């Protein structure tokens, strides 16, 4: 099973296939469990020690950063993400990024953003829509109407503790919607990125 994989000059860490969304465009809808040409379906969730052992097998010098991403929402295991990051920070002098749906505080039932301080260097949050109603239609979140305001709130709170916070959308959105999302990101005071849509 693929716990870590290379993409560009980063080492990606795949720790769960669970997610609090069911986005219509998600790579998890690919029944082969393949994304970016890599089999990412996990037979089971790897333990923290197993993840670290998999990372240590690599030549870490060749990577610019570690990225929690994969075939599900990494913050479904938020405390494990933080524990792994703590050990990575101790062992390697590399930035750590989380690619997330921004639901972490809902998933954990508490504001966990202060715990990211000193462990996480960048958070990239998929925004997906310009308002809660469209987000619910597209992403079918477990948290219904609470999800979208919570992800924006998460982005704003992360600003205090994480050096680089980005809200992102995909380039297939209508330009007017992208502009509306950009305006929201600016209002919150975080970066905004339009990323390429990948199937
Ligand atoms: S948030 Fe990401 S992992 Fe979760 S369903 Fe949507 S695209 Fe898939």
Tab-separated table of C-alpha atoms and ligand atoms in Angstrom:
chain	number	residue	atom	x	y	z
A	1	UNK	CA	0.000	0.000	0.000
A	2	UNK	CA	1.247	3.492	-0.838
A	3	UNK	CA	1.836	5.513	2.327
A	4	UNK	CA	4.234	8.003	0.742
A	5	UNK	CA	4.750	9.051	-2.861
A	6	UNK	CA	6.757	11.610	-4.799
A	7	UNK	CA	5.159	14.420	-6.739
A	8	UNK	CA	7.332	17.197	-8.116
A	9	UNK	CA	9.979	17.877	-5.499
A	10	UNK	CA	7.782	16.988	-2.534
A	11	UNK	CA	7.133	13.826	-0.552
A	12	UNK	CA	3.395	13.280	-0.178
A	13	UNK	CA	1.991	11.434	2.829
A	14	UNK	CA	-1.202	9.408	2.405
A	15	UNK	CA	-2.656	8.402	5.772
A	16	UNK	CA	-6.392	8.005	5.276
A	17	UNK	CA	-9.025	7.464	2.622
A	18	UNK	CA	-11.761	8.884	4.842
A	19	UNK	CA	-13.216	12.333	4.283
A	20	UNK	CA	-15.957	14.547	5.692
A	21	UNK	CA	-16.964	15.506	2.139
A	22	UNK	CA	-18.233	13.495	-0.805
A	23	UNK	CA	-17.266	15.838	-3.632
A	24	UNK	CA	-18.690	14.922	-7.016
A	25	UNK	CA	-15.259	15.466	-8.623
A	26	UNK	CA	-13.210	13.565	-6.025
A	27	UNK	CA	-10.479	11.168	-7.101
A	28	UNK	CA	-12.037	8.750	-4.577
A	29	UNK	CA	-14.818	8.257	-7.128
A	30	UNK	CA	-12.194	6.584	-9.277
A	31	UNK	CA	-12.906	2.981	-8.291
A	32	UNK	CA	-9.358	1.890	-9.126
A	33	UNK	CA	-8.043	3.998	-6.241
A	34	UNK	CA	-5.609	5.710	-8.589
A	35	UNK	CA	-4.706	9.409	-8.565
A	36	UNK	CA	-1.887	11.041	-10.528
A	37	UNK	CA	-1.042	7.548	-11.790
A	38	UNK	CA	-0.440	6.238	-8.263
A	39	UNK	CA	-2.470	3.589	-6.438
A	40	UNK	CA	-3.557	5.426	-3.289
A	41	UNK	CA	-6.291	3.216	-1.888
A	42	UNK	CA	-5.164	2.066	1.561
A	43	UNK	CA	-5.946	-1.479	2.760
A	44	UNK	CA	-6.002	0.032	6.255
A	45	UNK	CA	-4.852	3.256	7.877
A	46	UNK	CA	-1.142	3.072	8.713
A	47	UNK	CA	-0.120	3.730	12.326
A	48	UNK	CA	2.024	6.780	13.102
A	49	UNK	CA	5.142	4.607	13.523
A	50	UNK	CA	4.463	2.917	10.197
A	51	UNK	CA	4.147	6.278	8.432
A	52	UNK	CA	7.414	7.493	9.934
A	53	UNK	CA	9.176	4.245	9.000
A	54	UNK	CA	7.977	4.627	5.417
A	55	UNK	CA	9.274	8.215	5.293
A	56	UNK	CA	12.639	7.258	6.781
A	57	UNK	CA	13.200	4.709	4.000
A	58	UNK	CA	13.467	7.628	1.573
A	59	UNK	CA	16.395	9.881	0.745
A	60	UNK	CA	14.869	12.991	2.350
A	61	UNK	CA	17.557	15.288	0.906
A	62	UNK	CA	15.850	15.168	-2.486
A	63	UNK	CA	12.581	16.670	-1.232
A	64	UNK	CA	11.748	20.319	-0.722
A	65	UNK	CA	8.796	19.664	1.584
A	66	UNK	CA	6.463	17.092	3.133
A	67	UNK	CA	2.804	17.282	2.115
A	68	UNK	CA	-0.117	15.580	3.852
A	69	UNK	CA	-2.495	14.869	1.024
A	70	UNK	CA	-3.489	11.647	-0.682
A	71	UNK	CA	-6.760	9.922	-1.257
A	72	UNK	CA	-8.875	11.392	1.528
A	73	UNK	CA	-8.838	14.189	4.120
A	74	UNK	CA	-5.647	14.062	6.236
A	75	UNK	CA	-7.252	16.009	9.090
A	76	UNK	CA	-9.624	13.121	9.719
A	77	UNK	CA	-6.493	12.066	11.654
A	78	UNK	CA	-5.529	15.564	12.787
A	79	UNK	CA	-3.721	14.538	15.967
A	80	UNK	CA	-1.720	11.899	14.083
A	81	UNK	CA	-0.821	14.524	11.453
A	82	UNK	CA	0.488	16.731	14.251
A	83	UNK	CA	2.411	13.894	15.902
A	84	UNK	CA	4.016	12.868	12.602
A	85	UNK	CA	4.851	16.514	11.873
A	86	UNK	CA	6.426	16.903	15.315
A	87	UNK	CA	8.743	13.990	14.625
A	88	UNK	CA	9.516	15.176	11.091
A	89	UNK	CA	10.443	18.595	12.462
A	90	UNK	CA	12.729	16.941	15.023
A	91	UNK	CA	14.486	14.784	12.437
A	92	UNK	CA	14.500	16.805	9.226
A	93	UNK	CA	14.766	20.497	8.458
A	94	UNK	CA	11.924	20.575	5.904
A	95	UNK	CA	8.659	22.502	5.626
A	96	UNK	CA	5.404	20.606	6.228
A	97	UNK	CA	2.216	21.408	4.303
A	98	UNK	CA	-1.320	20.138	4.756
A	99	UNK	CA	-3.715	20.016	1.813
A	100	UNK	CA	-7.129	19.983	3.451
A	101	UNK	CA	-10.845	20.603	3.127
A	102	UNK	CA	-10.648	22.933	6.146
A	103	UNK	CA	-13.043	20.953	8.352
A	104	UNK	CA	-10.453	20.150	11.029
A	105	UNK	CA	-12.111	22.121	13.813
A	106	UNK	CA	-15.443	20.440	13.105
A	107	UNK	CA	-13.823	17.006	12.905
A	108	UNK	CA	-11.951	17.550	16.199
A	109	UNK	CA	-14.788	19.363	17.960
A	110	UNK	CA	-12.384	22.101	19.043
A	111	UNK	CA	-10.163	24.833	17.628
A	112	UNK	CA	-6.961	22.965	16.863
A	113	UNK	CA	-5.238	25.799	14.980
A	114	UNK	CA	-2.990	26.805	17.939
A	115	UNK	CA	-1.547	23.268	17.826
A	116	UNK	CA	-0.293	23.850	14.283
A	117	UNK	CA	2.163	26.502	15.463
A	118	UNK	CA	5.772	25.513	14.891
A	119	UNK	CA	4.794	22.214	13.241
A	120	UNK	CA	2.986	23.210	10.065
A	121	UNK	CA	4.472	25.691	7.597
A	122	UNK	CA	1.666	25.847	5.058
A	123	UNK	CA	-2.022	25.000	4.879
A	124	UNK	CA	-3.802	24.836	1.545
A	125	UNK	CA	-7.577	24.713	1.893
A	126	UNK	CA	-9.901	23.708	-0.946
A	127	UNK	CA	-12.630	26.320	-1.105
A	128	UNK	CA	-14.562	24.820	-4.034
A	129	UNK	CA	-17.447	27.335	-4.013
A	130	UNK	CA	-18.284	30.977	-3.407
A	131	UNK	CA	-21.005	30.301	-0.841
A	132	UNK	CA	-22.354	27.671	1.532
A	133	UNK	CA	-25.269	26.599	-0.622
A	134	UNK	CA	-23.087	25.841	-3.661
A	135	UNK	CA	-20.482	24.166	-1.449
A	136	UNK	CA	-23.114	21.834	-0.019
A	137	UNK	CA	-24.372	20.922	-3.490
A	138	UNK	CA	-20.881	20.215	-4.811
A	139	UNK	CA	-19.181	18.652	-1.801
A	140	UNK	CA	-22.032	16.980	0.147
A	141	UNK	CA	-20.319	17.700	3.486
A	142	UNK	CA	-21.123	15.601	6.565
A	143	UNK	CA	-21.483	18.898	8.424
A	144	UNK	CA	-24.071	20.327	6.011
A	145	UNK	CA	-24.459	24.115	6.272
A	146	UNK	CA	-21.820	24.315	9.022
A	147	UNK	CA	-19.032	23.165	6.701
A	148	UNK	CA	-18.412	26.216	4.508
A	149	UNK	CA	-18.349	28.884	7.256
A	150	UNK	CA	-16.154	26.536	9.283
A	151	UNK	CA	-13.580	26.204	6.512
A	152	UNK	CA	-13.399	29.981	6.123
A	153	UNK	CA	-13.111	30.356	9.892
A	154	UNK	CA	-10.361	27.704	9.920
A	155	UNK	CA	-8.444	29.668	7.261
A	156	UNK	CA	-8.697	32.864	9.293
A	157	UNK	CA	-7.626	31.188	12.533
A	158	UNK	CA	-4.689	29.415	10.829
A	159	UNK	CA	-3.268	32.830	9.908
A	160	UNK	CA	-2.176	33.339	13.494
A	161	UNK	CA	-0.188	30.109	13.664
A	162	UNK	CA	0.834	29.037	10.148
A	163	UNK	CA	3.200	31.123	7.980
A	164	UNK	CA	1.459	30.374	4.672
A	165	UNK	CA	-2.321	29.921	4.433
A	166	UNK	CA	-3.983	29.548	1.038
A	167	UNK	CA	-7.567	29.150	-0.093
A	168	UNK	CA	-7.720	27.444	-3.461
A	169	UNK	CA	-10.202	26.739	-6.235
A	170	UNK	CA	-9.927	24.816	-9.502
A	171	UNK	CA	-9.629	26.470	-12.892
A	172	UNK	CA	-12.890	24.986	-14.227
A	173	UNK	CA	-14.964	27.368	-12.112
A	174	UNK	CA	-16.632	30.278	-13.975
A	175	UNK	CA	-14.437	33.402	-13.868
A	176	UNK	CA	-17.069	35.348	-11.906
A	177	UNK	CA	-17.117	32.637	-9.225
A	178	UNK	CA	-13.318	32.621	-9.073
A	179	UNK	CA	-13.386	36.395	-8.604
A	180	UNK	CA	-15.923	36.033	-5.777
A	181	UNK	CA	-13.758	33.401	-4.068
A	182	UNK	CA	-10.678	35.590	-4.470
A	183	UNK	CA	-12.534	38.471	-2.787
A	184	UNK	CA	-13.429	36.219	0.176
A	185	UNK	CA	-9.801	35.112	0.553
A	186	UNK	CA	-8.661	38.739	0.461
A	187	UNK	CA	-11.212	39.668	3.095
A	188	UNK	CA	-9.951	36.907	5.371
A	189	UNK	CA	-6.380	37.962	4.634
A	190	UNK	CA	-5.022	34.700	3.219
A	191	UNK	CA	-3.445	33.737	-0.107
A	192	UNK	CA	-5.608	32.658	-3.021
A	193	UNK	CA	-4.664	30.152	-5.705
A	194	UNK	CA	-6.401	28.843	-8.815
A	195	UNK	CA	-5.137	25.318	-9.337
A	196	UNK	CA	-5.421	23.060	-12.330
A	197	UNK	CA	-8.302	20.597	-12.211
A	198	UNK	CA	-7.063	17.002	-12.166
A	199	UNK	CA	-9.202	13.917	-12.699
B	1	LIG	S1	-12.563	17.121	0.170
B	1	LIG	FE1	-11.011	16.217	-1.171
B	1	LIG	S2	-10.798	14.063	-0.494
B	1	LIG	FE2	-12.702	14.884	0.373
B	1	LIG	S3	-14.323	14.247	-1.057
B	1	LIG	FE3	-13.649	16.336	-1.622
B	1	LIG	S4	-12.032	16.082	-3.171
B	1	LIG	FE4	-12.336	14.098	-2.131
